[in-house]
Structure formats: C-alpha cells, structure tokens
Amino acid sequence: MLSRIAESLFWIGRYVERADDTARLLDVHVQILLEDPWAEEDLACRSLLSVMDRAAPPVHVEVGREFVLDMLAYDRFAPSSIAGSLVSARENARRAREIISTELWECLNATWNQLPSHMRPARPHDYFTWVRERAAIVAGIMDSATSRDDTWNFMVLGRSIERADMTARLLTTRALAGSAGPSWTTLLRSCGAHEAFLRMYRGAASDERAAGFLLTDRLFPRSIVFALNQAEACLANLEGASDRAAVDDARRHIGYVRTNLEYRPLIEVLDSLPKEMERVQRACSAASDAIRGRYFPSASSTNWVGEAL
C-alpha cells in the first residue's frame, strides 16, 4: 500500500474519533456550566483549553463557553476542533477514495455537506448528539464493510490511538476540577459506559471503580487499556510474520504505558491521575510519530494542535 494512502486511512480513523470524543468532552463541560450557577466559568474554560492543549487569551480577557465552543466545536479550519476534524476526515477519505468503500466515502461526504446546517444550534447538545451519531455510523461501516486487511488496520490503529488520548484528556478534566467537576456518573454516561458499568458492578458501584472501568477495563471499547490493546494488535498485524522477532518503537511506547496502567494497583494510578494521563498522552504522541516514521516516511508531516506535549 502506498504510504500516502496508508497515512490517509490512519488519519480518517483519528479525525473521526477526535470529533466524537471532543463532542463528548464538550457536552459534559457545557452541561456542568449550565447546571451549576456558581461555577467559575472563566476558570473552568481555561482549564478545558489547557487540557486540550489550546492557548487561552490573556488573563484580562474573560473566557466563556461561547469562546470555547467557537474554538473547539465550530472552527472548520482547526483540525483539533469538531468541525475541523470532520472536514479533515472527509479530505483524507477523498485522497484514499480508491481504497475505502463507497459506503464509507458517502457517509463522510454527507457529513461534510450537512455540517453547516448543524453548526451553532440553539442547544449545543443537539450539535454534539449529531456528531456522535455520524461518528457511530462511520465506525459501523468501518467494522461491518471493511476487510480485516491493512486498510482496516490503519483506520482502527488511528482510531484506537486517538481514543486512548482523548479518554485520558476526559479523565484529566475530572481530576483537575475536583469536586466542582463532572461526577464519575456523568463521565461514564458521556462515554456510553454507564449501563455497562452498572451491569458489571451492580450494587457495588463506587467512584474508584468507575475510574478503574474507564482506565483499565479489558472488555469495554472506550477504556484506555482496551484502546491501547487494540492499537498494539493492529501494529502486530501490520508488521506481519516476518517481523515477529522485533518490536517497533510504536508498540514499545504503547505497550509500556498500557502495562503501567494495567498491572499497577489502581489506587496508585488515581493518586496521581493527571500525571498518569499526561503519560498516556505522551505515549500516544510518541507512537504516532513512530508510525509516521515507519509507514509514511515520504509524506509531509501532518500536524495538529496538541500532538506534541
């Protein structure tokens, strides 16, 4: 497979997942500001921009949710925003048009065409819901209509790395905000994990177990450990049997941070959660750089805000 095609497939997976996860994170953030009249909006918004690696205005300029939405939800020219991610996903699909299925292309193209009519609704929640639904359709098409060959591996590799990174950011917002931030129940709901969590723990639910579910559960697709495991599996498939004696840099970065989360006592991870989540983000960034160096060496570097921590 040509490196430019492989890179486009990788970034389709990343950009669609980024749009989905950013919508989930912003939905939680906006909901908290609406429900809590005593919330310090400027401080909360600056904290969110910091977690998303976006520069905030000078301290004398008040930052509100409209500013955050403009920057992280509606900016079509920033690949780290929801709208920018959807535009970039469609552009990468156009470059890989001869490889991806017609259904996937039509879905991404339709999303791009519908985007202007869904931006800036009266309720931001409606926009976030639409983004999540479109991302779910893309994921369904990828999983149901794509052969498990290099095409699928590159797309799912990108999706998995992005999901681990964005789930780490979501958990960081909870850790930094403390008691004023979203509850663990709210975070579980934002990840679609609440029902699965209740089925697993039934009457023994707790904040610690909720955190562990999003961090280390091996069966829930949005946990960090699950996403990192899937990324490792995709890398192993791409390496092939001829390379089984070697472990490339991307797998080494991912495997190190995964085992650090999976086999340490959960209480140790929770005691330094922001630091541990920063470690996950750094590993995802380093793995992405290693993947680019190995599989897309002739392509120009694809940059996005927050790629390097």
PDB file of C-alpha atoms in Angstrom, residues 83-240:
ATOM      1  CA  ALA A  83     -15.843  20.775  12.632  1.00  0.00           C
ATOM      2  CA  GLY A  84     -12.198  20.853  11.545  1.00  0.00           C
ATOM      3  CA  SER A  85     -11.819  17.154  12.301  1.00  0.00           C
ATOM      4  CA  LEU A  86     -14.856  16.254  10.183  1.00  0.00           C
ATOM      5  CA  VAL A  87     -13.576  18.379   7.306  1.00  0.00           C
ATOM      6  CA  SER A  88     -10.130  16.772   7.565  1.00  0.00           C
ATOM      7  CA  ALA A  89     -11.623  13.260   7.738  1.00  0.00           C
ATOM      8  CA  ARG A  90     -13.539  13.886   4.509  1.00  0.00           C
ATOM      9  CA  GLU A  91     -10.421  15.286   2.814  1.00  0.00           C
ATOM     10  CA  ASN A  92      -8.386  12.214   3.775  1.00  0.00           C
ATOM     11  CA  ALA A  93     -11.210   9.979   2.538  1.00  0.00           C
ATOM     12  CA  ARG A  94     -11.088  11.798  -0.807  1.00  0.00           C
ATOM     13  CA  ARG A  95      -7.361  11.047  -1.074  1.00  0.00           C
ATOM     14  CA  ALA A  96      -7.982   7.363  -0.301  1.00  0.00           C
ATOM     15  CA  ARG A  97     -11.117   7.117  -2.445  1.00  0.00           C
ATOM     16  CA  GLU A  98      -9.841   4.129  -4.438  1.00  0.00           C
ATOM     17  CA  ILE A  99      -9.255   2.122  -1.237  1.00  0.00           C
ATOM     18  CA  ILE A 100     -12.175   2.831   1.079  1.00  0.00           C
ATOM     19  CA  SER A 101     -15.690   1.531   0.427  1.00  0.00           C
ATOM     20  CA  THR A 102     -18.297   3.600  -1.381  1.00  0.00           C
ATOM     21  CA  GLU A 103     -20.465   3.496   1.744  1.00  0.00           C
ATOM     22  CA  LEU A 104     -17.716   4.999   3.885  1.00  0.00           C
ATOM     23  CA  TRP A 105     -16.972   7.733   1.354  1.00  0.00           C
ATOM     24  CA  GLU A 106     -20.643   8.626   1.014  1.00  0.00           C
ATOM     25  CA  CYS A 107     -21.053   8.766   4.790  1.00  0.00           C
ATOM     26  CA  LEU A 108     -18.077  11.087   5.295  1.00  0.00           C
ATOM     27  CA  ASN A 109     -19.045  13.228   2.307  1.00  0.00           C
ATOM     28  CA  ALA A 110     -22.658  13.516   3.525  1.00  0.00           C
ATOM     29  CA  THR A 111     -21.394  14.513   6.976  1.00  0.00           C
ATOM     30  CA  TRP A 112     -19.262  17.239   5.393  1.00  0.00           C
ATOM     31  CA  ASN A 113     -22.218  18.500   3.351  1.00  0.00           C
ATOM     32  CA  GLN A 114     -24.560  18.522   6.366  1.00  0.00           C
ATOM     33  CA  LEU A 115     -22.068  20.177   8.717  1.00  0.00           C
ATOM     34  CA  PRO A 116     -23.001  23.857   8.041  1.00  0.00           C
ATOM     35  CA  SER A 117     -26.679  23.239   8.739  1.00  0.00           C
ATOM     36  CA  HIS A 118     -25.954  21.629  12.127  1.00  0.00           C
ATOM     37  CA  MET A 119     -23.444  24.146  13.475  1.00  0.00           C
ATOM     38  CA  ARG A 120     -24.403  26.739  16.101  1.00  0.00           C
ATOM     39  CA  PRO A 121     -27.835  25.377  17.077  1.00  0.00           C
ATOM     40  CA  ALA A 122     -29.866  26.868  19.909  1.00  0.00           C
ATOM     41  CA  ARG A 123     -28.716  23.973  22.085  1.00  0.00           C
ATOM     42  CA  PRO A 124     -25.076  22.858  21.640  1.00  0.00           C
ATOM     43  CA  HIS A 125     -26.164  19.412  22.876  1.00  0.00           C
ATOM     44  CA  ASP A 126     -28.049  18.916  19.569  1.00  0.00           C
ATOM     45  CA  TYR A 127     -24.833  19.505  17.625  1.00  0.00           C
ATOM     46  CA  PHE A 128     -22.856  17.143  19.860  1.00  0.00           C
ATOM     47  CA  THR A 129     -25.528  14.455  19.502  1.00  0.00           C
ATOM     48  CA  TRP A 130     -25.436  14.750  15.695  1.00  0.00           C
ATOM     49  CA  VAL A 131     -21.620  14.474  15.677  1.00  0.00           C
ATOM     50  CA  ARG A 132     -21.721  11.366  17.856  1.00  0.00           C
ATOM     51  CA  GLU A 133     -24.345   9.764  15.634  1.00  0.00           C
ATOM     52  CA  ARG A 134     -22.322  10.448  12.477  1.00  0.00           C
ATOM     53  CA  ALA A 135     -19.170   9.049  14.092  1.00  0.00           C
ATOM     54  CA  ALA A 136     -21.100   5.935  15.128  1.00  0.00           C
ATOM     55  CA  ILE A 137     -22.245   5.423  11.528  1.00  0.00           C
ATOM     56  CA  VAL A 138     -18.655   5.747  10.280  1.00  0.00           C
ATOM     57  CA  ALA A 139     -17.459   3.243  12.891  1.00  0.00           C
ATOM     58  CA  GLY A 140     -20.244   0.832  11.952  1.00  0.00           C
ATOM     59  CA  ILE A 141     -19.361   0.984   8.267  1.00  0.00           C
ATOM     60  CA  MET A 142     -15.662   0.519   9.033  1.00  0.00           C
ATOM     61  CA  ASP A 143     -16.342  -2.536  11.167  1.00  0.00           C
ATOM     62  CA  SER A 144     -19.021  -4.162   9.010  1.00  0.00           C
ATOM     63  CA  ALA A 145     -17.923  -3.423   5.449  1.00  0.00           C
ATOM     64  CA  THR A 146     -14.117  -3.422   5.538  1.00  0.00           C
ATOM     65  CA  SER A 147     -11.912  -6.482   5.143  1.00  0.00           C
ATOM     66  CA  ARG A 148      -9.534  -7.065   8.039  1.00  0.00           C
ATOM     67  CA  ASP A 149      -6.536  -6.155   5.912  1.00  0.00           C
ATOM     68  CA  ASP A 150      -4.142  -3.205   6.007  1.00  0.00           C
ATOM     69  CA  THR A 151      -6.982  -0.793   5.193  1.00  0.00           C
ATOM     70  CA  TRP A 152      -8.873  -1.743   8.350  1.00  0.00           C
ATOM     71  CA  ASN A 153      -5.728  -1.955  10.467  1.00  0.00           C
ATOM     72  CA  PHE A 154      -4.579   1.568   9.610  1.00  0.00           C
ATOM     73  CA  MET A 155      -8.021   3.094  10.236  1.00  0.00           C
ATOM     74  CA  VAL A 156      -8.558   1.247  13.523  1.00  0.00           C
ATOM     75  CA  LEU A 157      -4.975   1.990  14.587  1.00  0.00           C
ATOM     76  CA  GLY A 158      -5.637   5.704  14.186  1.00  0.00           C
ATOM     77  CA  ARG A 159      -8.977   5.419  15.959  1.00  0.00           C
ATOM     78  CA  SER A 160      -7.505   3.486  18.889  1.00  0.00           C
ATOM     79  CA  ILE A 161      -4.596   5.857  19.494  1.00  0.00           C
ATOM     80  CA  GLU A 162      -6.902   8.858  19.341  1.00  0.00           C
ATOM     81  CA  ARG A 163      -9.432   7.216  21.664  1.00  0.00           C
ATOM     82  CA  ALA A 164      -6.797   6.464  24.309  1.00  0.00           C
ATOM     83  CA  ASP A 165      -5.500  10.024  24.088  1.00  0.00           C
ATOM     84  CA  MET A 166      -8.943  11.643  24.297  1.00  0.00           C
ATOM     85  CA  THR A 167     -10.181   9.407  27.122  1.00  0.00           C
ATOM     86  CA  ALA A 168      -7.057  10.447  29.031  1.00  0.00           C
ATOM     87  CA  ARG A 169      -7.972  14.101  28.441  1.00  0.00           C
ATOM     88  CA  LEU A 170     -11.533  13.468  29.624  1.00  0.00           C
ATOM     89  CA  LEU A 171     -10.264  11.913  32.853  1.00  0.00           C
ATOM     90  CA  THR A 172      -7.827  14.797  33.296  1.00  0.00           C
ATOM     91  CA  THR A 173     -10.692  17.309  33.296  1.00  0.00           C
ATOM     92  CA  ARG A 174     -12.270  15.376  36.175  1.00  0.00           C
ATOM     93  CA  ALA A 175      -9.019  15.196  38.126  1.00  0.00           C
ATOM     94  CA  LEU A 176      -8.182  18.890  37.746  1.00  0.00           C
ATOM     95  CA  ALA A 177     -11.691  20.148  38.529  1.00  0.00           C
ATOM     96  CA  GLY A 178     -12.053  18.051  41.680  1.00  0.00           C
ATOM     97  CA  SER A 179     -15.413  18.217  43.402  1.00  0.00           C
ATOM     98  CA  ALA A 180     -16.502  21.096  41.135  1.00  0.00           C
ATOM     99  CA  GLY A 181     -16.039  18.974  38.032  1.00  0.00           C
ATOM    100  CA  PRO A 182     -18.230  16.321  36.434  1.00  0.00           C
ATOM    101  CA  SER A 183     -19.212  13.341  38.550  1.00  0.00           C
ATOM    102  CA  TRP A 184     -17.966   9.896  37.612  1.00  0.00           C
ATOM    103  CA  THR A 185     -21.532   9.023  36.648  1.00  0.00           C
ATOM    104  CA  THR A 186     -21.545  11.928  34.195  1.00  0.00           C
ATOM    105  CA  LEU A 187     -18.229  10.793  32.695  1.00  0.00           C
ATOM    106  CA  LEU A 188     -19.498   7.240  32.354  1.00  0.00           C
ATOM    107  CA  ARG A 189     -22.613   8.491  30.562  1.00  0.00           C
ATOM    108  CA  SER A 190     -20.553  10.668  28.244  1.00  0.00           C
ATOM    109  CA  CYS A 191     -18.574   7.574  27.172  1.00  0.00           C
ATOM    110  CA  GLY A 192     -21.681   5.418  26.819  1.00  0.00           C
ATOM    111  CA  ALA A 193     -20.310   3.337  29.677  1.00  0.00           C
ATOM    112  CA  HIS A 194     -22.850   3.858  32.451  1.00  0.00           C
ATOM    113  CA  GLU A 195     -25.101   0.869  31.739  1.00  0.00           C
ATOM    114  CA  ALA A 196     -22.140  -1.443  31.117  1.00  0.00           C
ATOM    115  CA  PHE A 197     -20.578  -0.279  34.389  1.00  0.00           C
ATOM    116  CA  LEU A 198     -23.785  -0.888  36.368  1.00  0.00           C
ATOM    117  CA  ARG A 199     -24.184  -4.354  34.866  1.00  0.00           C
ATOM    118  CA  MET A 200     -20.658  -5.228  35.913  1.00  0.00           C
ATOM    119  CA  TYR A 201     -20.728  -3.906  39.479  1.00  0.00           C
ATOM    120  CA  ARG A 202     -24.485  -3.827  40.206  1.00  0.00           C
ATOM    121  CA  GLY A 203     -24.934  -2.545  43.755  1.00  0.00           C
ATOM    122  CA  ALA A 204     -21.202  -2.232  44.470  1.00  0.00           C
ATOM    123  CA  ALA A 205     -20.557   0.850  42.323  1.00  0.00           C
ATOM    124  CA  SER A 206     -18.133   3.482  43.593  1.00  0.00           C
ATOM    125  CA  ASP A 207     -16.096   6.397  42.242  1.00  0.00           C
ATOM    126  CA  GLU A 208     -12.925   4.325  42.390  1.00  0.00           C
ATOM    127  CA  ARG A 209     -14.476   1.500  40.392  1.00  0.00           C
ATOM    128  CA  ALA A 210     -15.921   3.978  37.879  1.00  0.00           C
ATOM    129  CA  ALA A 211     -12.450   5.417  37.322  1.00  0.00           C
ATOM    130  CA  GLY A 212     -10.986   1.943  37.001  1.00  0.00           C
ATOM    131  CA  PHE A 213     -13.657   0.995  34.468  1.00  0.00           C
ATOM    132  CA  LEU A 214     -12.631   3.841  32.146  1.00  0.00           C
ATOM    133  CA  LEU A 215      -8.943   3.246  32.769  1.00  0.00           C
ATOM    134  CA  THR A 216      -8.353  -0.491  32.733  1.00  0.00           C
ATOM    135  CA  ASP A 217     -11.442  -2.489  31.781  1.00  0.00           C
ATOM    136  CA  ARG A 218     -10.327  -5.065  29.185  1.00  0.00           C
ATOM    137  CA  LEU A 219     -13.765  -5.519  27.577  1.00  0.00           C
ATOM    138  CA  PHE A 220     -15.223  -2.004  27.306  1.00  0.00           C
ATOM    139  CA  PRO A 221     -14.158  -0.416  23.966  1.00  0.00           C
ATOM    140  CA  ARG A 222     -13.668   3.103  25.342  1.00  0.00           C
ATOM    141  CA  SER A 223     -11.392   2.240  28.232  1.00  0.00           C
ATOM    142  CA  ILE A 224      -7.793   3.326  27.808  1.00  0.00           C
ATOM    143  CA  VAL A 225      -6.382  -0.182  28.223  1.00  0.00           C
ATOM    144  CA  PHE A 226      -8.807  -1.624  25.648  1.00  0.00           C
ATOM    145  CA  ALA A 227      -7.882   1.094  23.114  1.00  0.00           C
ATOM    146  CA  LEU A 228      -4.154   0.571  23.678  1.00  0.00           C
ATOM    147  CA  ASN A 229      -4.547  -3.196  23.351  1.00  0.00           C
ATOM    148  CA  GLN A 230      -6.344  -2.735  20.044  1.00  0.00           C
ATOM    149  CA  ALA A 231      -3.646  -0.376  18.799  1.00  0.00           C
ATOM    150  CA  GLU A 232      -0.996  -2.965  19.663  1.00  0.00           C
ATOM    151  CA  ALA A 233      -2.948  -5.671  17.822  1.00  0.00           C
ATOM    152  CA  CYS A 234      -3.202  -3.514  14.701  1.00  0.00           C
ATOM    153  CA  LEU A 235       0.526  -2.789  14.784  1.00  0.00           C
ATOM    154  CA  ALA A 236       1.272  -6.502  15.159  1.00  0.00           C
ATOM    155  CA  ASN A 237      -0.917  -7.252  12.124  1.00  0.00           C
ATOM    156  CA  LEU A 238       0.822  -4.566  10.071  1.00  0.00           C
ATOM    157  CA  GLU A 239       4.276  -5.853  10.970  1.00  0.00           C
ATOM    158  CA  GLY A 240       3.491  -9.351   9.684  1.00  0.00           C
TER     159      GLY A 240
END
